[in-house]
XYZ file of N, CA, C and O in Angstrom:
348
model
N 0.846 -1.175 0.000
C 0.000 0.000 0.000
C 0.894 1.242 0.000
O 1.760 1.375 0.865
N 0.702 2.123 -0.929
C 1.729 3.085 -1.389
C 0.674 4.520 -0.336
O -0.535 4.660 -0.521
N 1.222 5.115 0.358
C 1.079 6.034 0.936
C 1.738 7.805 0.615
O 2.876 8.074 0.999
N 0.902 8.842 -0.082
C 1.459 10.225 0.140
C 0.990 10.531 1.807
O 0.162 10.199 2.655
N 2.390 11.578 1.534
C 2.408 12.285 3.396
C 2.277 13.223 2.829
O 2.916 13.376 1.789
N 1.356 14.262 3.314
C 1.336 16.043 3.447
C 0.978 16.692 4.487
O -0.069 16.517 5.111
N 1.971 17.601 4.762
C 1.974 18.173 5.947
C 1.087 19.266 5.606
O 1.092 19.809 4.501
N 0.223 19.626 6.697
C -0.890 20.673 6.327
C -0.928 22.223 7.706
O -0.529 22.291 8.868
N -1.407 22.921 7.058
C -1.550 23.998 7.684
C -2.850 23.811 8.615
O -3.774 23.244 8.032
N -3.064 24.130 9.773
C -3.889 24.063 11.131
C -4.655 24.614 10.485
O -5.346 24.775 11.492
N -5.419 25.241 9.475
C -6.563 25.824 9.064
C -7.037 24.649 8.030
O -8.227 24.334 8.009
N -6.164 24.053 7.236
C -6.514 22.782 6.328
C -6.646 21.996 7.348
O -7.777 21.737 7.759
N -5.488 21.452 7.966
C -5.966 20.029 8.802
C -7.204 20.021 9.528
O -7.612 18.877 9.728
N -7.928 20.934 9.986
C -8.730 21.036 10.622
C -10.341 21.325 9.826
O -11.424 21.203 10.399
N -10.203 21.599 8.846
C -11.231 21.688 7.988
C -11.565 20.011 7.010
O -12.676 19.568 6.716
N -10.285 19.422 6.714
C -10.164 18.076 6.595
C -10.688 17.098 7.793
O -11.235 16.070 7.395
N -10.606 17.258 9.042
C -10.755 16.568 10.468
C -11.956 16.323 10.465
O -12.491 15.222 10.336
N -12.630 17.743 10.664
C -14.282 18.169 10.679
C -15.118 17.673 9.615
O -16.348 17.650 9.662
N -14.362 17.254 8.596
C -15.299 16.908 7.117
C -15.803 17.626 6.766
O -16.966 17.371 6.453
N -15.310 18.966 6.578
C -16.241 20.058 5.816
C -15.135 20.179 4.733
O -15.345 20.831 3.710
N -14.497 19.838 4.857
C -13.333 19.480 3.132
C -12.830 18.266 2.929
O -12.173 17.596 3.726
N -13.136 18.012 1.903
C -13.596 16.329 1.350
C -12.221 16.609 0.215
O -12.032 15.476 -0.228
N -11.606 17.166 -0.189
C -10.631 17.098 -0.791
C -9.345 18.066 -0.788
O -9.442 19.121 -0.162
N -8.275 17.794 -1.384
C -6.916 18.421 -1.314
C -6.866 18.709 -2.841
O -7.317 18.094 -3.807
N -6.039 20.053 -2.697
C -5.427 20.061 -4.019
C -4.084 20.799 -4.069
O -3.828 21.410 -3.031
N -3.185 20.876 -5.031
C -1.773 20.845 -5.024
C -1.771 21.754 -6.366
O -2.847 21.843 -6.959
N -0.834 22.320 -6.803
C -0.807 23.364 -8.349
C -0.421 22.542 -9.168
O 0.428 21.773 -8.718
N -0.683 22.402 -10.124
C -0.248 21.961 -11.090
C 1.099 22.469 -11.531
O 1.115 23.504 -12.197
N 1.891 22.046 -11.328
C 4.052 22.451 -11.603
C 4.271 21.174 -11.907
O 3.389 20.324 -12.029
N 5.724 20.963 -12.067
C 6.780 19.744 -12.420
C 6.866 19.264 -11.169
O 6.733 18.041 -11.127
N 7.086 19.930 -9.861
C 6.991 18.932 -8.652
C 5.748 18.188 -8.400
O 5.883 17.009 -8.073
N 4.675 18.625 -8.485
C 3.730 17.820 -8.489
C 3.181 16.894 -9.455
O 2.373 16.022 -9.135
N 3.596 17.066 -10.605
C 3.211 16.378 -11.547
C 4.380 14.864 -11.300
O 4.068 13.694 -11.083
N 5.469 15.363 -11.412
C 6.547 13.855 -10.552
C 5.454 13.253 -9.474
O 4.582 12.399 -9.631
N 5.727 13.804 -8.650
C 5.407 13.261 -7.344
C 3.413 12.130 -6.997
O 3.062 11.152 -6.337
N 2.510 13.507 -8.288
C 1.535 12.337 -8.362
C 1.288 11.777 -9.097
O 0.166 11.283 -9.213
N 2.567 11.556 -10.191
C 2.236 10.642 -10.907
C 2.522 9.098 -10.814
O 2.639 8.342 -11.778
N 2.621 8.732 -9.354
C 2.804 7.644 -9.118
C 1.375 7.058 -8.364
O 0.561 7.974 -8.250
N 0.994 6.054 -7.949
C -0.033 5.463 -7.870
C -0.202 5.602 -6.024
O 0.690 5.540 -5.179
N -1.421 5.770 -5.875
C -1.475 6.057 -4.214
C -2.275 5.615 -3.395
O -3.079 6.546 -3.429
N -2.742 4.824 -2.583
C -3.569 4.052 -1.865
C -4.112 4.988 -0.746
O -5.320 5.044 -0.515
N -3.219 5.702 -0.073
C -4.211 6.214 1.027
C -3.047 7.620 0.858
O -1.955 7.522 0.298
N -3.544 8.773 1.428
C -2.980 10.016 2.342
C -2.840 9.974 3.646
O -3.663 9.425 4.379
N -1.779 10.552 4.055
C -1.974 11.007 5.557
C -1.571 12.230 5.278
O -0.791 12.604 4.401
N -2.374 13.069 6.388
C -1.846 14.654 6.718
C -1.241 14.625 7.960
O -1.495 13.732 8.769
N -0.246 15.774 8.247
C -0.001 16.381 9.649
C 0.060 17.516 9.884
O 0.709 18.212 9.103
N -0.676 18.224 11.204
C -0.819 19.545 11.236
C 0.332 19.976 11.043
O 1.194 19.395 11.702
N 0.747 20.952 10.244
C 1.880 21.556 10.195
C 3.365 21.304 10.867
O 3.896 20.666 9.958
N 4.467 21.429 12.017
C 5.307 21.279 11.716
C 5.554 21.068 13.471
O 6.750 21.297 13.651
N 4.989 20.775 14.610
C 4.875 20.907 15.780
C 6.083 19.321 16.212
O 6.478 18.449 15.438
N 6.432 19.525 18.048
C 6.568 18.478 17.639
C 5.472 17.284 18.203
O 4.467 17.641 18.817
N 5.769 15.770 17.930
C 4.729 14.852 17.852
C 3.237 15.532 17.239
O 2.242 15.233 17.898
N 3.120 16.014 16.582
C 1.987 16.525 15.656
C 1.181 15.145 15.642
O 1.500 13.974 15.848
N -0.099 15.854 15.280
C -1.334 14.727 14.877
C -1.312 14.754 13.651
O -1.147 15.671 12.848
N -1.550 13.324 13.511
C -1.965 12.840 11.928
C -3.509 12.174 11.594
O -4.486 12.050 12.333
N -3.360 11.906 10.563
C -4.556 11.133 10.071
C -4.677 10.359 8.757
O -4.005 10.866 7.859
N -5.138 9.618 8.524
C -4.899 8.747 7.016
C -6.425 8.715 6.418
O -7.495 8.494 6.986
N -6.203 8.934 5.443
C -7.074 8.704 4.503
C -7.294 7.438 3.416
O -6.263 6.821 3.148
N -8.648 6.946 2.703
C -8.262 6.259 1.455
C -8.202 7.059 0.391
O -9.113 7.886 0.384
N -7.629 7.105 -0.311
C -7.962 8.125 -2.110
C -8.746 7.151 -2.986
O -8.488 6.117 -3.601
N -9.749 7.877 -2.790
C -10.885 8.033 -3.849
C -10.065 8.255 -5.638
O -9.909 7.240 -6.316
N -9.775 9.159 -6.005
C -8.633 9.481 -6.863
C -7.721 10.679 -6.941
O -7.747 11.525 -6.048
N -7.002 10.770 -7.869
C -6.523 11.864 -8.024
C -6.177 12.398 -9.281
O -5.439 11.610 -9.873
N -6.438 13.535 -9.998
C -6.786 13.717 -11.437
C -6.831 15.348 -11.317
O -7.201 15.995 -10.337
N -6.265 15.938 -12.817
C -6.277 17.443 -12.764
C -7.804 17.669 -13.294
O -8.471 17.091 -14.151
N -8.087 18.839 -12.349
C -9.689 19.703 -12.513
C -9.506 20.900 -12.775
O -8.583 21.550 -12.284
N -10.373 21.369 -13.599
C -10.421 23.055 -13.755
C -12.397 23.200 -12.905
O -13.517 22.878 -13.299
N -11.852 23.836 -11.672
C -13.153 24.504 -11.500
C -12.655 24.917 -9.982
O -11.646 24.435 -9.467
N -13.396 25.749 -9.434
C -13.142 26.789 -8.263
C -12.458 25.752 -7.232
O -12.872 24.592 -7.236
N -11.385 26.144 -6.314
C -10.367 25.550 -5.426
C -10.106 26.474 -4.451
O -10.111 27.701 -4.557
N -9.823 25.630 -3.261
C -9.327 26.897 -2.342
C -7.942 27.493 -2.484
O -7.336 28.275 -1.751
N -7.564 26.841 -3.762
C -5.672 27.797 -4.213
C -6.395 28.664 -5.090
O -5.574 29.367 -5.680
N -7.524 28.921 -5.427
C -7.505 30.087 -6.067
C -6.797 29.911 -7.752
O -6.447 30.811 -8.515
N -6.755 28.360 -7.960
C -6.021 28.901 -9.304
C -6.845 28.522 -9.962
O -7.907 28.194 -9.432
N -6.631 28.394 -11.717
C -7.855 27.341 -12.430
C -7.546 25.782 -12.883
O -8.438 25.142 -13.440
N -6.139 25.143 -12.602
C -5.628 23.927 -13.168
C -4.846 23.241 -11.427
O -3.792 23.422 -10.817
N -6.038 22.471 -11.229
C -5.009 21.717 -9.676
C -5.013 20.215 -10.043
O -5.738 19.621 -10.842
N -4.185 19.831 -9.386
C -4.763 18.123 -9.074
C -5.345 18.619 -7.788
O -5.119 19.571 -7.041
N -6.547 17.173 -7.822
C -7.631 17.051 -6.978
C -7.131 15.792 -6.146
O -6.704 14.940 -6.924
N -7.077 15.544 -5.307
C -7.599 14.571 -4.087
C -8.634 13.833 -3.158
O -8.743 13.763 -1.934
N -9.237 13.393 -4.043
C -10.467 13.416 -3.240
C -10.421 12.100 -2.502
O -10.335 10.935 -2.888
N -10.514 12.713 -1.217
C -10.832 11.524 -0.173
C -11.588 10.537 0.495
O -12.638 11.123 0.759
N -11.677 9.302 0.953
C -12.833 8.624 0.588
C -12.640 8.899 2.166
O -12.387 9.929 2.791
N -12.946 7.068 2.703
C -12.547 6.861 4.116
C -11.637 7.140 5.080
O -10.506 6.925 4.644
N -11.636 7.460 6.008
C -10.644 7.888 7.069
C -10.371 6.703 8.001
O -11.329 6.480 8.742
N -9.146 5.741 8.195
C -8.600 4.995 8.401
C -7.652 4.880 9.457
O -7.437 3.822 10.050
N -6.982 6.153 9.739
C -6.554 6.276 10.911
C -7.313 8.005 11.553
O -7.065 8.404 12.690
């Protein structure tokens, strides 16, 4: 089971926690395009950068570039959309 880690900002992790955001998204660049173009079974996040921080795991639903409103504000992201929460 192939796992991404992203460390998240206390305003994301916590909007992810609560389930009032059902997905992640990342810009579309050359680092991200490497990095998801490999195959991914679940996410985990961690609040930002503390130490022993909380985490959480996710399953991925998928992940695929979208054009339509995001909280980056841009018009081309990959999407994340998250299914089950696992840890």
């Amino acid at each position: 089971m192939n796992d991404l880690f992203l460390p998240l900002k206390t305003k994301w992790y916590d909007l992810i926690e609560s389930g009032e955001k059902t997905s992640e998204y990342r810009e579309v660049k050359p680092y991200w395009n490497n990095r998801l173009s490999k195959h991914y079974d679940t996410v985990t996040f961690q609040r930002a950068f503390p130490k022993n921080p909380p985490r959480m795991t996710f399953k991925i639903i998928s992940i695929e570039k979208v054009n339509h409103p995001n909280d980056l504000g841009l018009n081309e992201v990959y999407e994340i959309k998250l299914g089950e929460r696992i840890k």
